Short mmCIF file of C-alpha atoms and ligand atoms in Angstrom, two decimals:
data_model
loop_
_atom_site.label_atom_id
_atom_site.label_comp_id
_atom_site.label_asym_id
_atom_site.label_seq_id
_atom_site.Cartn_x
_atom_site.Cartn_y
_atom_site.Cartn_z
CA UNK G 1 -17.36 -1.46 11.77
CA UNK G 2 -17.68 1.33 14.05
CA UNK G 3 -18.91 4.67 12.25
CA UNK G 4 -21.76 7.08 12.95
CA UNK G 5 -23.09 5.47 16.55
CA UNK G 6 -23.60 9.09 17.46
CA UNK G 7 -25.54 7.71 20.79
CA UNK G 8 -24.59 4.09 21.64
CA UNK G 9 -25.15 3.91 24.54
CA UNK G 10 -22.20 4.11 27.57
CA UNK G 11 -19.91 5.41 24.90
CA UNK G 12 -19.36 8.85 26.30
CA UNK G 13 -16.08 8.63 27.01
CA UNK G 14 -14.24 9.00 23.93
CA UNK G 15 -15.32 11.73 21.79
CA UNK G 16 -14.70 9.32 19.18
CA UNK G 17 -14.89 11.81 15.77
CA UNK G 18 -13.08 9.40 14.09
CA UNK G 19 -11.62 10.83 11.14
CA UNK G 20 -11.48 9.54 7.88
CA UNK G 21 -7.95 9.34 8.08
CA UNK G 22 -7.65 7.68 10.34
CA UNK G 23 -9.47 4.77 10.11
CA UNK G 24 -7.39 2.03 11.65
CA UNK G 25 -7.36 4.07 15.13
CA UNK G 26 -8.69 2.05 17.97
CA UNK G 27 -11.25 2.21 20.54
CA UNK G 28 -9.38 2.88 24.01
CA UNK G 29 -11.79 1.09 26.08
CA UNK G 30 -10.81 -2.04 24.94
CA UNK G 31 -7.39 -3.43 26.26
CA UNK G 32 -6.20 -5.81 23.63
CA UNK G 33 -3.26 -4.41 21.59
CA UNK G 34 -3.00 -7.02 19.00
CA UNK G 35 -4.61 -6.22 15.96
CA UNK G 36 -7.81 -6.62 13.86
CA UNK G 37 -6.74 -8.54 11.09
CA UNK G 38 -7.20 -6.52 8.12
CA UNK G 39 -5.31 -8.21 4.97
CA UNK G 40 -5.06 -11.97 5.38
CA UNK G 41 -3.60 -14.54 2.69
CA UNK G 42 -4.31 -18.29 3.06
CA UNK G 43 -2.16 -20.52 1.24
CA UNK G 44 -2.02 -18.90 -1.58
CA UNK G 45 -0.83 -20.66 -5.00
CA UNK G 46 -0.36 -18.43 -8.32
CA UNK G 47 1.35 -20.07 -11.31
CA UNK G 48 2.61 -18.41 -14.61
CA UNK G 49 2.49 -21.04 -16.41
CA UNK G 50 4.71 -23.66 -15.11
CA UNK G 51 6.21 -20.88 -13.06
CA UNK G 52 5.32 -21.06 -9.41
CA UNK G 53 5.21 -17.66 -8.59
CA UNK G 54 3.42 -17.64 -4.74
CA UNK G 55 4.05 -20.38 -3.64
CA UNK G 56 1.91 -21.46 -0.14
CA UNK G 57 1.78 -18.07 0.85
CA UNK G 58 0.50 -16.64 4.05
CA UNK G 59 0.74 -13.34 5.93
CA UNK G 60 -1.98 -11.61 7.88
CA UNK G 61 -1.44 -7.56 8.04
CA UNK G 62 -2.96 -5.87 10.83
CA UNK G 63 -5.61 -2.88 10.97
CA UNK G 64 -2.62 0.32 10.62
CA UNK G 65 0.41 -2.30 9.70
CA UNK G 66 2.88 -1.13 8.11
CA UNK G 67 4.39 -4.97 6.90
CA UNK G 68 7.82 -4.13 4.19
CA UNK G 69 8.10 -6.97 1.96
CA UNK G 70 12.30 -6.94 1.08
CA UNK G 71 13.57 -10.08 -1.17
CA UNK G 72 15.18 -10.19 -5.12
CA UNK G 73 14.14 -9.80 -8.24
CA UNK G 74 11.67 -12.22 -9.33
CA UNK G 75 10.94 -13.21 -6.12
CA UNK G 76 7.20 -12.76 -6.89
CA UNK G 77 7.27 -8.94 -4.61
CA UNK G 78 5.04 -7.47 -7.61
CA UNK G 79 3.21 -11.13 -8.55
CA UNK G 80 1.89 -10.72 -4.30
CA UNK G 81 0.98 -7.15 -4.53
CA UNK G 82 -0.97 -7.60 -7.37
CA UNK G 83 -2.88 -10.69 -5.98
CA UNK G 84 -3.71 -8.70 -3.28
CA UNK G 85 -6.26 -6.43 -4.89
CA UNK G 86 -7.18 -9.36 -7.78
CA UNK G 87 -4.67 -7.41 -10.51
CA UNK G 88 -3.71 -11.16 -10.54
CA UNK G 89 -5.45 -13.94 -10.50
CA UNK G 90 -4.61 -16.68 -7.87
CA UNK G 91 -4.47 -20.84 -8.23
CA UNK G 92 -5.48 -21.41 -4.47
CA UNK G 93 -5.71 -19.78 -1.64
CA UNK G 94 -7.54 -16.93 0.10
CA UNK G 95 -7.18 -13.18 0.06
CA UNK G 96 -9.77 -11.83 2.03
CA UNK G 97 -10.09 -7.62 2.91
CA UNK G 98 -11.74 -6.80 5.70
CA UNK G 99 -13.27 -10.27 6.19
CA UNK G 100 -14.13 -9.69 2.60
CA UNK G 101 -13.02 -12.23 -0.24
CA UNK G 102 -12.35 -10.15 -3.23
CA UNK G 103 -15.47 -11.65 -6.37
CA UNK G 104 -13.38 -12.49 -9.71
CA UNK G 105 -15.06 -9.81 -11.17
CA UNK G 106 -18.03 -6.83 -11.54
CA UNK G 107 -19.42 -4.22 -8.77
CA UNK G 108 -17.95 -5.70 -6.72
CA UNK G 109 -14.88 -6.27 -7.08
CA UNK G 110 -15.06 -2.33 -8.21
CA UNK G 111 -15.79 -1.66 -4.55
CA UNK G 112 -13.57 -3.55 -3.02
CA UNK G 113 -11.02 -3.20 -4.61
CA UNK G 114 -11.31 0.62 -3.54
CA UNK G 115 -10.53 -0.73 -0.59
CA UNK G 116 -7.32 -1.10 -1.63
CA UNK G 117 -4.76 1.18 -2.73
CA UNK G 118 -2.02 1.14 -5.19
CA UNK G 119 0.71 3.05 -5.79
CA UNK G 120 3.31 1.44 -8.68
CA UNK G 121 6.67 2.07 -9.35
CA UNK G 122 5.55 3.91 -12.45
CA UNK G 123 2.97 6.49 -10.99
CA UNK G 124 0.83 5.38 -13.97
CA UNK G 125 -1.79 8.75 -13.39
CA UNK G 126 -3.67 10.27 -16.66
CA UNK G 127 -1.32 12.00 -18.64
CA UNK G 128 -4.09 13.76 -20.21
CA UNK G 129 -5.67 14.69 -17.01
CA UNK G 130 -4.55 17.73 -13.97
CA UNK G 131 -2.98 16.85 -11.03
CA UNK G 132 -6.28 17.63 -9.48
CA UNK G 133 -8.44 15.76 -12.01
CA UNK G 134 -6.61 12.81 -11.33
CA UNK G 135 -7.02 12.87 -7.49
CA UNK G 136 -11.41 13.02 -8.53
CA UNK G 137 -11.59 10.91 -10.84
CA UNK G 138 -11.68 7.43 -8.85
CA UNK G 139 -14.33 9.54 -5.73
CA UNK G 140 -16.46 10.71 -8.51
CA UNK G 141 -16.48 7.30 -10.61
CA UNK G 142 -15.93 5.00 -7.49
CA UNK G 143 -16.87 6.14 -4.88
CA UNK G 144 -20.50 8.40 -6.05
CA UNK G 145 -18.50 11.94 -4.36
CA UNK G 146 -20.07 14.80 -6.21
CA UNK G 147 -17.73 16.79 -8.14
CA UNK G 148 -17.14 19.39 -5.46
CA UNK G 149 -16.82 17.47 -2.15
CA UNK G 150 -14.49 15.08 -4.44
CA UNK G 151 -12.82 18.65 -5.41
CA UNK G 152 -12.24 19.72 -2.04
CA UNK G 153 -10.94 16.77 -0.89
CA UNK G 154 -8.74 16.17 -3.40
CA UNK G 155 -6.53 19.84 -3.26
CA UNK G 156 -6.66 18.45 0.55
CA UNK G 157 -4.79 15.34 0.10
CA UNK G 158 -2.59 18.01 -2.65
CA UNK G 159 -1.35 20.01 0.31
CA UNK G 160 -1.03 17.10 2.82
CA UNK G 161 1.49 15.15 0.33
CA UNK G 162 3.12 19.07 -0.34
CA UNK G 163 1.51 19.67 -4.75
CA UNK G 164 -1.26 21.98 -4.19
CA UNK G 165 0.41 24.78 -6.44
CA UNK G 166 0.76 21.60 -9.53
CA UNK G 167 -3.56 21.21 -9.54
CA UNK G 168 -3.56 22.37 -12.77
CA UNK G 169 -0.94 20.90 -14.20
CA UNK G 170 -0.21 17.71 -16.66
CA UNK G 171 1.57 15.35 -15.03
CA UNK G 172 4.51 15.72 -17.30
CA UNK G 173 5.02 18.96 -15.99
CA UNK G 174 6.12 17.56 -12.49
CA UNK G 175 9.42 15.23 -11.42
CA UNK G 176 9.48 11.94 -10.56
CA UNK G 177 9.11 13.03 -6.76
CA UNK G 178 6.20 15.76 -8.15
CA UNK G 179 4.13 12.58 -9.97
CA UNK G 180 4.92 9.85 -6.69
CA UNK G 181 3.34 12.00 -4.20
CA UNK G 182 0.05 13.04 -6.11
CA UNK G 183 -0.32 8.80 -6.90
CA UNK G 184 -0.13 9.10 -2.89
CA UNK G 185 -2.71 11.68 -2.96
CA UNK G 186 -4.91 9.71 -5.09
CA UNK G 187 -5.04 6.16 -3.91
CA UNK G 188 -6.28 8.21 -0.65
CA UNK G 189 -8.45 10.15 -1.91
CA UNK G 190 -10.21 6.55 -2.57
CA UNK G 191 -10.24 6.35 1.66
CA UNK G 192 -8.96 3.66 1.00
CA UNK G 193 -8.14 0.73 4.02
CA UNK G 194 -5.07 -0.39 3.17
CA UNK G 195 -2.48 1.12 0.38
CA UNK G 196 -0.24 -1.62 -1.48
CA UNK G 197 3.10 0.70 -2.40
CA UNK G 198 5.08 -1.69 -5.25
CA UNK G 199 8.67 0.12 -5.13
CA UNK G 200 7.58 3.52 -5.14
CA UNK G 201 10.63 5.20 -4.78
CA UNK G 202 12.97 3.33 -7.13
CA UNK G 203 12.45 4.54 -10.61
CA UNK G 204 13.29 8.38 -8.70
CA UNK G 205 16.58 10.39 -9.39
CA UNK G 206 18.16 9.84 -5.93
CA UNK G 207 17.29 13.09 -4.47
CA UNK G 208 13.51 12.39 -5.27
CA UNK G 209 13.63 9.85 -3.08
CA UNK G 210 12.56 11.55 0.66
CA UNK G 211 10.20 13.90 -0.37
CA UNK G 212 8.37 10.59 -1.46
CA UNK G 213 9.60 8.67 1.90
CA UNK G 214 8.44 11.02 3.98
CA UNK G 215 5.13 11.50 3.40
CA UNK G 216 4.64 7.77 3.09
CA UNK G 217 6.35 7.51 7.12
CA UNK G 218 3.99 10.07 7.29
CA UNK G 219 0.48 8.32 6.71
CA UNK G 220 2.49 5.58 7.76
CA UNK G 221 2.02 7.25 11.32
CA UNK G 222 -0.97 8.46 11.08
CA UNK G 223 -2.33 4.70 11.51
CA UNK G 224 -2.89 3.57 7.65
CA UNK G 225 -2.21 -0.63 7.07
CA UNK G 226 -0.01 -0.30 4.63
CA UNK G 227 2.35 -2.32 2.54
CA UNK G 228 5.14 -2.23 1.61
CA UNK G 229 8.05 -3.55 -1.44
CA UNK G 230 10.80 -1.25 -0.94
CA UNK G 231 14.31 -1.97 -0.35
CA UNK G 232 14.92 1.54 2.04
CA UNK G 233 15.77 0.57 5.17
CA UNK G 234 15.44 3.67 6.32
CA UNK G 235 11.96 3.54 5.60
CA UNK G 236 11.78 0.18 6.97
CA UNK G 237 13.58 1.32 10.34
CA UNK G 238 11.58 4.19 10.60
CA UNK G 239 7.56 3.36 9.98
CA UNK G 240 7.86 -0.46 9.75
CA UNK G 241 6.34 -2.95 12.37
CA UNK G 242 7.56 -5.87 9.94
CA UNK G 243 9.54 -7.10 7.44
CA UNK G 244 8.41 -9.44 5.18
CA UNK G 245 11.15 -12.11 2.86
CA UNK G 246 10.65 -13.25 -0.15
CA UNK G 247 12.48 -15.85 -2.28
CA UNK G 248 11.74 -17.54 -4.60
CA UNK G 249 7.88 -17.45 -4.05
CA UNK G 250 7.87 -17.85 -0.58
CA UNK G 251 8.17 -15.84 2.48
CA UNK G 252 11.44 -17.53 3.58
CA UNK G 253 11.17 -15.03 6.82
CA UNK G 254 9.67 -12.55 8.89
CA UNK G 255 10.75 -10.13 11.51
CA UNK G 256 10.92 -6.56 12.90
CA UNK G 257 13.01 -4.47 11.03
CA UNK G 258 16.28 -4.03 13.65
CA UNK G 259 16.17 -7.68 13.91
CA UNK G 260 16.30 -8.40 10.45
CA UNK G 261 18.41 -5.84 9.13
CA UNK G 262 21.33 -6.89 11.88
CA UNK G 263 20.52 -10.34 12.87
CA UNK G 264 18.79 -11.73 9.50
CA UNK G 265 18.34 -15.70 9.71
CA UNK G 266 18.26 -17.23 6.21
CA UNK G 267 22.11 -17.62 4.25
CA UNK G 268 19.58 -16.23 1.39
CA UNK G 269 18.66 -13.48 3.59
CA UNK G 270 22.00 -12.57 4.91
CA UNK G 271 23.39 -12.28 1.43
CA UNK G 272 20.59 -10.73 0.29
CA UNK G 273 21.51 -7.51 2.81
CA UNK G 274 24.61 -8.32 1.46
CA UNK G 275 23.67 -6.69 -1.30
CA UNK G 276 21.63 -4.11 -0.83
CA UNK G 277 23.81 -2.76 1.40
CA UNK G 278 26.73 -2.67 -0.17
CA UNK G 279 25.26 -0.31 -2.07
N1 ADP J 301 2.75 -11.68 -16.25
C1 ADP J 301 3.34 -12.33 -16.24
N2 ADP J 301 3.70 -13.78 -16.66
C2 ADP J 301 4.39 -14.67 -17.01
N3 ADP J 301 5.78 -14.43 -15.55
C3 ADP J 301 5.93 -13.51 -14.94
C4 ADP J 301 4.65 -12.11 -15.43
N4 ADP J 301 4.35 -11.36 -14.45
C5 ADP J 301 5.98 -11.86 -13.35
N5 ADP J 301 6.19 -13.09 -14.20
C6 ADP J 301 7.67 -13.91 -13.66
O1 ADP J 301 6.54 -13.71 -12.26
C7 ADP J 301 8.71 -13.65 -11.13
C8 ADP J 301 8.10 -13.32 -9.97
O2 ADP J 301 7.82 -11.22 -10.04
P1 ADP J 301 7.17 -10.34 -10.12
O3 ADP J 301 6.40 -10.14 -8.86
O4 ADP J 301 7.41 -9.31 -11.06
O5 ADP J 301 8.47 -10.07 -8.56
P2 ADP J 301 8.92 -9.36 -8.28
O6 ADP J 301 8.58 -7.79 -8.13
O7 ADP J 301 9.57 -9.44 -7.04
O8 ADP J 301 10.43 -8.59 -8.67
C9 ADP J 301 9.22 -13.73 -12.34
O9 ADP J 301 10.10 -14.81 -12.79
C10 ADP J 301 8.84 -12.87 -13.45
O10 ADP J 301 9.53 -13.32 -14.40
MG1 MG J 302 8.60 -6.32 -8.58
#
């Protein structure tokens, strides 16, 4: 945590007004290249009854890293995302965010969960709230921002995702692509440390996919830590540091995007890629 050390001796070199959005920007003083771990899953197991949905998952996501999770339907990708922010409990292993284990319940959970933004396939906006209200609700309730500050920041974020003109409309009045951009703004409004995207473009009409991916690529370039479940290879190639392939509840392969898409190692990944490539 290096926030607001205004006058620390020897820190005079950097004009270190790290903005709220650039939480991953590292101090240029340290020569180390390895990103600090932000999300760490260790030996995670999850069952739905007899079904072993997550099998001994080990995965570390560094600050500022963008990890694409890909794999066949039913392989456990959504469950993985949901476990990371405790929408699902796990039976064994541990998941830490910035060194802290997520509490099971209570205030601590609300606070830590606010550090983990989530963008779902189906937008999940509040239908009876305006676009701006959707974006300001969490910051006021959970982050205890003043309504005026939440509104200022909300409008700024709506501008960033290109929706500012729709601020007073209701979700149903927007296209799917617009609603998903609002969902991204809503996640950002909480100043999360990481955002999980679970197939954010798969419910969209094809012509709206790129407007959402463009916003996500922008976020990635600005250093947001992101876990993205998607089959959009263009996005993976443009923005991901790493691709993680899941099959039957296991991470069976990990590589940089170019290597994964051009030279997958396992038969399972090859087979999967041949199927999505024919579309
Ligand atoms: N709430 C649930 N109860 C029982 N089984 C579930 C539940 N949610 C998911 N599953 C099962 O767990 C497996 C993994 O699901 P999911 O994580 O949604 O996979 P993916 O996102 O990769 O398609 C699937 O077999 C699915 O049917
Ligand atoms: Mg899923």
